[in-house]
PDB file of C-alpha atoms in Angstrom:
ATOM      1  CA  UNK A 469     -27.681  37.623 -15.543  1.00 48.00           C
ATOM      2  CA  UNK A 470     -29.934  34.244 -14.274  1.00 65.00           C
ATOM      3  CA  UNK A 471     -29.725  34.441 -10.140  1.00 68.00           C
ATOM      4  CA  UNK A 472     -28.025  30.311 -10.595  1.00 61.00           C
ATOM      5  CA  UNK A 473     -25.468  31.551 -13.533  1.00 70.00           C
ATOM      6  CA  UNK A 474     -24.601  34.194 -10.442  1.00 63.00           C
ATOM      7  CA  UNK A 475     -24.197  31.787  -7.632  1.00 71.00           C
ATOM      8  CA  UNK A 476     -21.955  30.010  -9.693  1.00 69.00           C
ATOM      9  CA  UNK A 477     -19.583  32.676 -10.407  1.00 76.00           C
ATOM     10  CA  UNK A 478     -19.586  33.786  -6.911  1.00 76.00           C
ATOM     11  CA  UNK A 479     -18.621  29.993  -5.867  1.00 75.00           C
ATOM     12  CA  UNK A 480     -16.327  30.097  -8.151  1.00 78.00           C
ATOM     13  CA  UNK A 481     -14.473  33.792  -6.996  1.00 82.00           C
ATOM     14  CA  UNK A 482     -15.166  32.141  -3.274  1.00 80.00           C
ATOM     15  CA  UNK A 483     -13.282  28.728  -3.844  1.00 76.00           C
ATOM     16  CA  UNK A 484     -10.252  30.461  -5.660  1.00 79.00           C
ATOM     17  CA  UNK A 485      -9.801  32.865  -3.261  1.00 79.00           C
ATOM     18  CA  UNK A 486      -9.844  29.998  -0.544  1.00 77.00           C
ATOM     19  CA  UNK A 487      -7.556  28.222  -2.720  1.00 75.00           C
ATOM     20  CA  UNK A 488      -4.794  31.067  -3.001  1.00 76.00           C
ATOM     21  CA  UNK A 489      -4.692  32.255   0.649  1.00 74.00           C
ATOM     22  CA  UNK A 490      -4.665  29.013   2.038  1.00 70.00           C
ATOM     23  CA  UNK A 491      -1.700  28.203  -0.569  1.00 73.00           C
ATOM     24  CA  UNK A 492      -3.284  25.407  -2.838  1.00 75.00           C
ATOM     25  CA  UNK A 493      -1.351  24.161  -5.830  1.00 78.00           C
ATOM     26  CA  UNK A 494      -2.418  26.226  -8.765  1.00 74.00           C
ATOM     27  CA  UNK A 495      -4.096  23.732 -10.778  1.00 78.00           C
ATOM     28  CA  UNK A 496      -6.852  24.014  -8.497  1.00 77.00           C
ATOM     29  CA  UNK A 497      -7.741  27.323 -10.029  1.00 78.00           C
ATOM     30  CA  UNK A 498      -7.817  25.862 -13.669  1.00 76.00           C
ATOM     31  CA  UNK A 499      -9.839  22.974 -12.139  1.00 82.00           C
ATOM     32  CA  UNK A 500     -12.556  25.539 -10.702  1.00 78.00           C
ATOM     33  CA  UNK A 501     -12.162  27.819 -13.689  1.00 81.00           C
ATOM     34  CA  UNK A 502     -13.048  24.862 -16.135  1.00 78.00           C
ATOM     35  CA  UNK A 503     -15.223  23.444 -14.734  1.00 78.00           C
ATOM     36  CA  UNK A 504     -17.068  25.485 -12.524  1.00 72.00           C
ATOM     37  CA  UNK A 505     -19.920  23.445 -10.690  1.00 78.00           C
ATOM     38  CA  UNK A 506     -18.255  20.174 -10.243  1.00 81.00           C
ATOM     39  CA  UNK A 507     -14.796  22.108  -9.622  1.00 75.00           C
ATOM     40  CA  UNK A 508     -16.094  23.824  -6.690  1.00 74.00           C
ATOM     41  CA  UNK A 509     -17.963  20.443  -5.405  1.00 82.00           C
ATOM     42  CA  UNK A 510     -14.344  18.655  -5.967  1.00 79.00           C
ATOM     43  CA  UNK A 511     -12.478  21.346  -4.134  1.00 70.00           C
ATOM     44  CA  UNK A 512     -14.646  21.687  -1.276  1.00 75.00           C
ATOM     45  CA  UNK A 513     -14.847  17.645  -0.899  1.00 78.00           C
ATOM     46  CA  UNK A 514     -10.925  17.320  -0.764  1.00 72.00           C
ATOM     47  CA  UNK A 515      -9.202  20.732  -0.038  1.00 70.00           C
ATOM     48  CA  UNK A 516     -12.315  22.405   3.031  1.00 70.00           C
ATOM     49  CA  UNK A 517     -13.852  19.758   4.337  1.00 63.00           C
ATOM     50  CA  UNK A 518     -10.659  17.977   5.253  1.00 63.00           C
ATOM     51  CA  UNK A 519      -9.755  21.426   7.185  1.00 60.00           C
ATOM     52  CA  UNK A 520     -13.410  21.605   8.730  1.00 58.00           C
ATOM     53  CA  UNK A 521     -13.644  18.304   9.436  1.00 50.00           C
ATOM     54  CA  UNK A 522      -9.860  16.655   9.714  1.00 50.00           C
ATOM     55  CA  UNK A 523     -11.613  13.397   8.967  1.00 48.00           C
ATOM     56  CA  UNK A 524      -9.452  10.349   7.831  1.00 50.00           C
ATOM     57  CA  UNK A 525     -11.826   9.945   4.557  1.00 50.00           C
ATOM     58  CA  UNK A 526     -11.831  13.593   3.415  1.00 49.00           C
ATOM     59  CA  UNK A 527      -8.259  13.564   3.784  1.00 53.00           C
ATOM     60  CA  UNK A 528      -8.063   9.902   1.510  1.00 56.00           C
ATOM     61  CA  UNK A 529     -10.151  11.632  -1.045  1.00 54.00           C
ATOM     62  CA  UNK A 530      -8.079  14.795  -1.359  1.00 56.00           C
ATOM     63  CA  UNK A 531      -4.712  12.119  -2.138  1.00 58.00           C
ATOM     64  CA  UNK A 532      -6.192  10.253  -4.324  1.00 60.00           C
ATOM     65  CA  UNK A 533      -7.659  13.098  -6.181  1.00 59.00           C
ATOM     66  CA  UNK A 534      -4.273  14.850  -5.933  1.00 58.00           C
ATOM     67  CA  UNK A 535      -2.595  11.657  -6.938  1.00 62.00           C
ATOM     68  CA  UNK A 536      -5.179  11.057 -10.287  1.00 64.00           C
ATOM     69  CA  UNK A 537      -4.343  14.468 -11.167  1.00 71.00           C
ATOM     70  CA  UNK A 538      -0.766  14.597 -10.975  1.00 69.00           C
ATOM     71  CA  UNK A 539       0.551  10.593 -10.202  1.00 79.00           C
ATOM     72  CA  UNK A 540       4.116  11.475 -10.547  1.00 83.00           C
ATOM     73  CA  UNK A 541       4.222  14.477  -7.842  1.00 88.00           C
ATOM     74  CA  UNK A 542       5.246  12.303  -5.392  1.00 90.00           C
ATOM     75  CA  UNK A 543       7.714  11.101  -7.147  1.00 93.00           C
ATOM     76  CA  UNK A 544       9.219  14.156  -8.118  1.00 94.00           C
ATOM     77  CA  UNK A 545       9.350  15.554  -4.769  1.00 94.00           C
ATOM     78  CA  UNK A 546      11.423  12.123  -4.049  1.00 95.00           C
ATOM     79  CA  UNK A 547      13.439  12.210  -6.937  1.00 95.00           C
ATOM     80  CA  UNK A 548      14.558  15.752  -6.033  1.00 95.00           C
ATOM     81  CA  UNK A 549      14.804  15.297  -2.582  1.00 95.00           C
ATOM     82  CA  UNK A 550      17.381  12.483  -3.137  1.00 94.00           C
ATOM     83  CA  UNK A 551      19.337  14.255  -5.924  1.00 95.00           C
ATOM     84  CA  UNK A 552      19.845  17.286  -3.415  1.00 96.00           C
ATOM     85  CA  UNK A 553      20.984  14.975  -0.437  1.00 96.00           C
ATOM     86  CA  UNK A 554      21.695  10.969  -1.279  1.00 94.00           C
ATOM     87  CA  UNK A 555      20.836   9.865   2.448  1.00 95.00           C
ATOM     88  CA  UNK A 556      19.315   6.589   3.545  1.00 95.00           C
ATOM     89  CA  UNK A 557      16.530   7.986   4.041  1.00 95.00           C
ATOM     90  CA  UNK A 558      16.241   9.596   1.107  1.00 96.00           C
ATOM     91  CA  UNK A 559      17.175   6.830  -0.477  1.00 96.00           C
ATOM     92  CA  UNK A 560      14.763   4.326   0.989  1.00 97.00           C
ATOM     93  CA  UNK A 561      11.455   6.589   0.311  1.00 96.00           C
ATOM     94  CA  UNK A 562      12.756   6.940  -2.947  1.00 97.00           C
ATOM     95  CA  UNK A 563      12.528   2.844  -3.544  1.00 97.00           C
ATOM     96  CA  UNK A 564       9.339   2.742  -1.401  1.00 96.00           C
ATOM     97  CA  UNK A 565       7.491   4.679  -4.047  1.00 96.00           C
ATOM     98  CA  UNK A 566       8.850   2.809  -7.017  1.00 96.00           C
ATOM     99  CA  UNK A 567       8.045  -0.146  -5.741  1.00 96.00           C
ATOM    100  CA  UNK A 568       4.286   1.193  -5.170  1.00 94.00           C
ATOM    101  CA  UNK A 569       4.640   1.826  -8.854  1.00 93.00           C
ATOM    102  CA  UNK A 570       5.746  -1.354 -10.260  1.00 93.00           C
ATOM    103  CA  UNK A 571       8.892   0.065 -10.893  1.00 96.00           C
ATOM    104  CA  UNK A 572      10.917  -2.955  -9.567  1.00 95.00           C
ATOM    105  CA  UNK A 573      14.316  -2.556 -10.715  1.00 96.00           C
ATOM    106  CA  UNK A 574      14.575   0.809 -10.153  1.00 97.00           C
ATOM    107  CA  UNK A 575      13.636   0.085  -6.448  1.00 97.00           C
ATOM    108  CA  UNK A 576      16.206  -2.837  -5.949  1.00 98.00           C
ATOM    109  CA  UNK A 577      19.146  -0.485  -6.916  1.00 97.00           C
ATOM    110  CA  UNK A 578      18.221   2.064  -4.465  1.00 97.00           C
ATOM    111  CA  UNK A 579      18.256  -0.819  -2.015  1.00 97.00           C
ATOM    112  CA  UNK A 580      21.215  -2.016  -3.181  1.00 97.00           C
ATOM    113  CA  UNK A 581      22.962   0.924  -2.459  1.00 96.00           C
ATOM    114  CA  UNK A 582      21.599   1.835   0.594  1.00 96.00           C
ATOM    115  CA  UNK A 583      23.151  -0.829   1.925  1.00 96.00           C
ATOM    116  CA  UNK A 584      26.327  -0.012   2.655  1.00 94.00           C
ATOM    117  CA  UNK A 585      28.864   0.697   5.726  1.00 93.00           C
ATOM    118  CA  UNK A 586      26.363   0.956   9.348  1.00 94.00           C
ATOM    119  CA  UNK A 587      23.579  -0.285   7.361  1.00 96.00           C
ATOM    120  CA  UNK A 588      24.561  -3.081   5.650  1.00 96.00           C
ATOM    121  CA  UNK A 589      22.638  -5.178   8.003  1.00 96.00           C
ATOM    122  CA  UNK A 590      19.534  -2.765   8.574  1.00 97.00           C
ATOM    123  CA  UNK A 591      16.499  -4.903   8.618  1.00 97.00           C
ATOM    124  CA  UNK A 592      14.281  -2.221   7.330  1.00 97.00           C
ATOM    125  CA  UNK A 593      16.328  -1.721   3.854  1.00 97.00           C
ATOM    126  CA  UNK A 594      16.644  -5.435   3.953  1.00 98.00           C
ATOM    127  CA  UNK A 595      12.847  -6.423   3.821  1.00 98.00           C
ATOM    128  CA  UNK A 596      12.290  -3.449   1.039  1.00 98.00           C
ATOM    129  CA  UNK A 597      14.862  -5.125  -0.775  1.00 98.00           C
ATOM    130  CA  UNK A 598      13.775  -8.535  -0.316  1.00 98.00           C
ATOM    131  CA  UNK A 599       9.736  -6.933  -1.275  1.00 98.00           C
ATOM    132  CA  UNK A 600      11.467  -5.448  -4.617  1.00 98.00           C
ATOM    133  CA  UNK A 601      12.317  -8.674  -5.642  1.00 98.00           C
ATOM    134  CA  UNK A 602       9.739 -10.293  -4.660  1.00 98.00           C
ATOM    135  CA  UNK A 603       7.551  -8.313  -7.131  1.00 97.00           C
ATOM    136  CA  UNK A 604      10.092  -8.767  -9.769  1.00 96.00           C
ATOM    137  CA  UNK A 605       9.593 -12.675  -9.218  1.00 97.00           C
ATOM    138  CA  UNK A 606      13.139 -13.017  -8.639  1.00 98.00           C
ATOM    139  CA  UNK A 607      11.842 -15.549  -5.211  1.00 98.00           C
ATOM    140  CA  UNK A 608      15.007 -17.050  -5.006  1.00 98.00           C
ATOM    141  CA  UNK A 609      16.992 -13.992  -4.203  1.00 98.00           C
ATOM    142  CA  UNK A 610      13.847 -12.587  -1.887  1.00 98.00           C
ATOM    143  CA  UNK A 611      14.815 -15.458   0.044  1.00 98.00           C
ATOM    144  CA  UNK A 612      18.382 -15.128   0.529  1.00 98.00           C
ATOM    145  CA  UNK A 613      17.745 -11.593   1.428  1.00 98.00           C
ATOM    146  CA  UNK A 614      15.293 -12.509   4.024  1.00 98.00           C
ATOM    147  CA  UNK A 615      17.828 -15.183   5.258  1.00 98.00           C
ATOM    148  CA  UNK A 616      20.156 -12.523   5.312  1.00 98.00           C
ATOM    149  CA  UNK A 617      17.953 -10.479   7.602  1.00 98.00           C
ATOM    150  CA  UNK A 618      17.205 -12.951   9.899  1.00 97.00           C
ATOM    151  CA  UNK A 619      21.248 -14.024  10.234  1.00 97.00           C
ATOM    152  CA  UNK A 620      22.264 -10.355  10.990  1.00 97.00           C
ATOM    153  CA  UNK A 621      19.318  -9.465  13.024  1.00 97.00           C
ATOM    154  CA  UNK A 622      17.318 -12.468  14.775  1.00 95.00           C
ATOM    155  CA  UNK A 623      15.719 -10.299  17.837  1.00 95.00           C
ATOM    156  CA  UNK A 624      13.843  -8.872  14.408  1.00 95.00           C
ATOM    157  CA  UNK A 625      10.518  -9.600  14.365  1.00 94.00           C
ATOM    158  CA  UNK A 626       7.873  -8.267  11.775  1.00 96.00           C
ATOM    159  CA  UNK A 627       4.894 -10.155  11.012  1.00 96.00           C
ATOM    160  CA  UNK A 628       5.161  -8.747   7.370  1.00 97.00           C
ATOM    161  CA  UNK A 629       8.736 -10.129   6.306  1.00 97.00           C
ATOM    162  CA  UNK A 630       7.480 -13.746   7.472  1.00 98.00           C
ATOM    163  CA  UNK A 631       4.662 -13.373   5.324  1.00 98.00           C
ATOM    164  CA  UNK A 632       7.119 -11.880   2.632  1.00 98.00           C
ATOM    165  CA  UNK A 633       9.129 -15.196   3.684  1.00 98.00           C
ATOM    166  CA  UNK A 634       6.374 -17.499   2.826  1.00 98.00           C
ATOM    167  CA  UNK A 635       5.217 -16.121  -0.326  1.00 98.00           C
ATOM    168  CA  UNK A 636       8.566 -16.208  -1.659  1.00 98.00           C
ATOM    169  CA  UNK A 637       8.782 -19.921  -0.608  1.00 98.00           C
ATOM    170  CA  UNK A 638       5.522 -20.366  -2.753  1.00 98.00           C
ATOM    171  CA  UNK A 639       6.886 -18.435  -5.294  1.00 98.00           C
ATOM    172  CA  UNK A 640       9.718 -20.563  -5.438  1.00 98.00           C
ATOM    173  CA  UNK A 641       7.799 -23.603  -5.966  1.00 97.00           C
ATOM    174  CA  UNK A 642       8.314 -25.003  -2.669  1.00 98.00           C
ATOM    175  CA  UNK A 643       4.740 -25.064  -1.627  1.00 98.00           C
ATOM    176  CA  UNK A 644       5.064 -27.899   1.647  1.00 97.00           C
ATOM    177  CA  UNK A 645       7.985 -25.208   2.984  1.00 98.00           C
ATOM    178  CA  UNK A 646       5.753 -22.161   2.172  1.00 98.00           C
ATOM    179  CA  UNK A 647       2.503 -24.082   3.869  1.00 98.00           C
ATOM    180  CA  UNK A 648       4.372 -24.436   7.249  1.00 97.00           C
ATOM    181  CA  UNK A 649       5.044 -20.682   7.329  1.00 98.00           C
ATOM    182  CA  UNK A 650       1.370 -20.308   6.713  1.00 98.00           C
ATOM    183  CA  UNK A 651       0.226 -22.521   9.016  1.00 97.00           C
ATOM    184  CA  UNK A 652       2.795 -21.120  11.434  1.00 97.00           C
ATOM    185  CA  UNK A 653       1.364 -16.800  10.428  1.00 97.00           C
ATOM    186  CA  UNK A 654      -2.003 -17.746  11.176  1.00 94.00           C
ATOM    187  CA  UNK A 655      -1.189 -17.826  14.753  1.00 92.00           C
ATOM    188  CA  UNK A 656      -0.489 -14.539  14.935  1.00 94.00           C
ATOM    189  CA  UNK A 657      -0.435 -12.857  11.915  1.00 95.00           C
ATOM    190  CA  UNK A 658      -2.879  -9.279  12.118  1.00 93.00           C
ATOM    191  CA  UNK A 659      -5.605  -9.130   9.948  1.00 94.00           C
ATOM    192  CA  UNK A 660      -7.250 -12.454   7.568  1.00 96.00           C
ATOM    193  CA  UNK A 661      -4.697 -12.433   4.786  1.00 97.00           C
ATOM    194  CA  UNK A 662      -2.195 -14.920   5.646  1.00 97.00           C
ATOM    195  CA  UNK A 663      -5.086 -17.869   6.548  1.00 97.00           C
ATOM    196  CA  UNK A 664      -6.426 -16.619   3.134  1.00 97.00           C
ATOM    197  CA  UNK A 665      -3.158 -17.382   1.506  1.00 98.00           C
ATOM    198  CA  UNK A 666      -2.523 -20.603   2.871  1.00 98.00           C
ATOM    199  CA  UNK A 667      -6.405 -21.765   2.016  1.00 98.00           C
ATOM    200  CA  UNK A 668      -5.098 -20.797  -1.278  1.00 98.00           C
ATOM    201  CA  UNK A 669      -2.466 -22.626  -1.394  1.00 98.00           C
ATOM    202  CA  UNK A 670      -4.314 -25.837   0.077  1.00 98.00           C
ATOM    203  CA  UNK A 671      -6.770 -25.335  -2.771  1.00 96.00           C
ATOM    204  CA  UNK A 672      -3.913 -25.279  -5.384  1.00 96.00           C
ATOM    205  CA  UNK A 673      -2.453 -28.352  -3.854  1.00 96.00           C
ATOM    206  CA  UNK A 674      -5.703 -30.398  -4.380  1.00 96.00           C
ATOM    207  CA  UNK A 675      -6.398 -30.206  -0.430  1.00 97.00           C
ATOM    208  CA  UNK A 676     -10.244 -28.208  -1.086  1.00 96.00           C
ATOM    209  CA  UNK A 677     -11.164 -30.168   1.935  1.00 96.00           C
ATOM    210  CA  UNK A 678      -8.589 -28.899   4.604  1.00 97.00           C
ATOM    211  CA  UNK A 679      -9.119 -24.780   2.447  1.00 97.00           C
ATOM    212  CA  UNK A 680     -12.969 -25.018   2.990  1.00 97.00           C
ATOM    213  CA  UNK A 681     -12.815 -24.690   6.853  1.00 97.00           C
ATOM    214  CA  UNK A 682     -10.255 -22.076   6.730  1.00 97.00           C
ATOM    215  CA  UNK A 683     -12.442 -19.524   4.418  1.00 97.00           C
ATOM    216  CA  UNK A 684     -14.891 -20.755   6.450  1.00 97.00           C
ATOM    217  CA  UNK A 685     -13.431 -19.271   9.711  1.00 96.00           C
ATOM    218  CA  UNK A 686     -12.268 -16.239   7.849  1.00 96.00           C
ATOM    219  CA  UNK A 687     -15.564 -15.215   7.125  1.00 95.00           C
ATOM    220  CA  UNK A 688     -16.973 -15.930  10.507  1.00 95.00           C
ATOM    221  CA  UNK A 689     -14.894 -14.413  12.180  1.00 94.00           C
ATOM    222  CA  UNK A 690     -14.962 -11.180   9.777  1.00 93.00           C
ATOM    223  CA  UNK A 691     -18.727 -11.300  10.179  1.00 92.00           C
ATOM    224  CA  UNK A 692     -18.348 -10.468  14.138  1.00 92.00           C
ATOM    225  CA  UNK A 693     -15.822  -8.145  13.779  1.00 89.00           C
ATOM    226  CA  UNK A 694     -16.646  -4.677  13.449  1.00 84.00           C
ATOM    227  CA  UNK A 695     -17.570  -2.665  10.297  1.00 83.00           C
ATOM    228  CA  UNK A 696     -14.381  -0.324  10.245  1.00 86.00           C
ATOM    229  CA  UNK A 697     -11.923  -4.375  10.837  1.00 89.00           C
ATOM    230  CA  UNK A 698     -14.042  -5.899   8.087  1.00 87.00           C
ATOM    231  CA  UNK A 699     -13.544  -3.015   5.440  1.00 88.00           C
ATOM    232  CA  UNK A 700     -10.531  -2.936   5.853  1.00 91.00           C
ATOM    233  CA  UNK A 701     -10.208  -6.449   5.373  1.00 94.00           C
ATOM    234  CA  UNK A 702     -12.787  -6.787   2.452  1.00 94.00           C
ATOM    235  CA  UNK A 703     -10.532  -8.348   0.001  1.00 95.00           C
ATOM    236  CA  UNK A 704      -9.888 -11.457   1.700  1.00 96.00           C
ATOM    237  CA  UNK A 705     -13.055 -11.712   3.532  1.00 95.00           C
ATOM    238  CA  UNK A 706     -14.741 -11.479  -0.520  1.00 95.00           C
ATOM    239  CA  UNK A 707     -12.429 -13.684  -1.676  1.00 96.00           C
ATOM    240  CA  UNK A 708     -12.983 -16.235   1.020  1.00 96.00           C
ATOM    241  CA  UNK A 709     -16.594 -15.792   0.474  1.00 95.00           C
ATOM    242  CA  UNK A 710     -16.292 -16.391  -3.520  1.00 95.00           C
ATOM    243  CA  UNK A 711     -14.379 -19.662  -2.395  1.00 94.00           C
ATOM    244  CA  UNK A 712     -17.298 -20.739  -0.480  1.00 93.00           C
ATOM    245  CA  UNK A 713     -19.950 -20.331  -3.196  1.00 84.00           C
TER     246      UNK A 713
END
């Protein structure tokens, strides 16, 4: 038997072995069986390095590999821990990860009816709801939920449901309402995407002179920042760039 047809096999034996006392999900055993050089490569990238190296990239890899393979465990898991026990929280991660998937509708009526006796009011199940429809366009009622939130609980504060605010104003069509929330985000608001918003929103409105110094400033001030701020702000700071020429 070739010495390299050898070395394989005993990857192979090595990397299932791994995989079965350290208590891997079984399909990483078909993966290595079937495909034996890049299985092992796969396994060791996502399910040892991680544990040799508990490094924040290893450990994105082995999710998203996990979630390619099988993109409804986590919504199984959900779904079943929520049928055993129908708790708020249970409840809530339940419409958190149907709202990751699109899955709008479904989402809302687990808000819905997580808001009920204590929690009515909870700001938390609020904003999800008012983020659920949102993404089902319904910007009207995103905005009466928000209003909601801010009525029962106005020592709130969450940069993300005034940026939910704004976007629902814009979806609404009332763009000189939704540019003052903007303009009022950008003062504080963490990270590039709310000045990237509002540019956008100047540039829809005709105003490319007043959106060219804001991409402007975006990208400057992305450019100083430091590698591990700007990539994880590379969509805006790309799409500010593209606005530039």
């Amino acid at each position: 038997m070739p010495i390299v047809l050898v070395s394989v096999v005993l990857l192979q034996i090595a990397c299932a072995v791994h995989a079965v006392r350290s208590g891997r999900p079984h399909y990483w055993i078909f993966i290595i069986i079937v495909a034996p050089m890049l299985g092992c490569i796969v396994y060791f990238i996502v399910a040892i390095l991680p544990d040799m190296a508990q490094s924040r990239t290893a450990r994105h890899a082995q999710a998203s590999l996990v979630k390619a393979i099988d993109p409804d465990r986590d919504l199984r898991t959900l779904t079943d821990r929520f049928e055993t026990a129908d708790t708020i929280d249970n409840r809530r991660a339940l419409a958190e990860e149907y709202l990751s998937r699109g899955e709008h509708g479904q989402a809302i009526m687990l808000y819905e009816g997580a808001l009920i006796g204590p929690h009515r009011d909870d700001p938390i199940l609020l904003q999800g709801l008012a983020a659920a429809r949102f993404e089902g366009r319904q910007y009207s009622k995103a905005l009466a939920t928000l209003d909601r939130l801010r009525a029962a609980n106005p020592d709130y504060r969450s940069a993300s449901a005034h940026l939910l605010y704004a976007r629902s104003l814009e979806g609404a069509g009332r763009d000189r309402e939704a540019l003052d929330e903007y303009l009022a985000l950008t003062s504080y608001f963490p990270g590039a995407e709310a000045k990237c918003r509002m540019a956008m929103l100047l540039d829809r409105l005709g105003r490319a002179a007043d959106a060219r110094p804001v991409y402007q400033d975006i990208v400057r001030s992305l450019d100083r920042a430091g590698r591990p701020y700007r990539d994880a702000q590379r969509e805006w700071y790309e799409l500010a760039r593209r606005h530039l020429g």
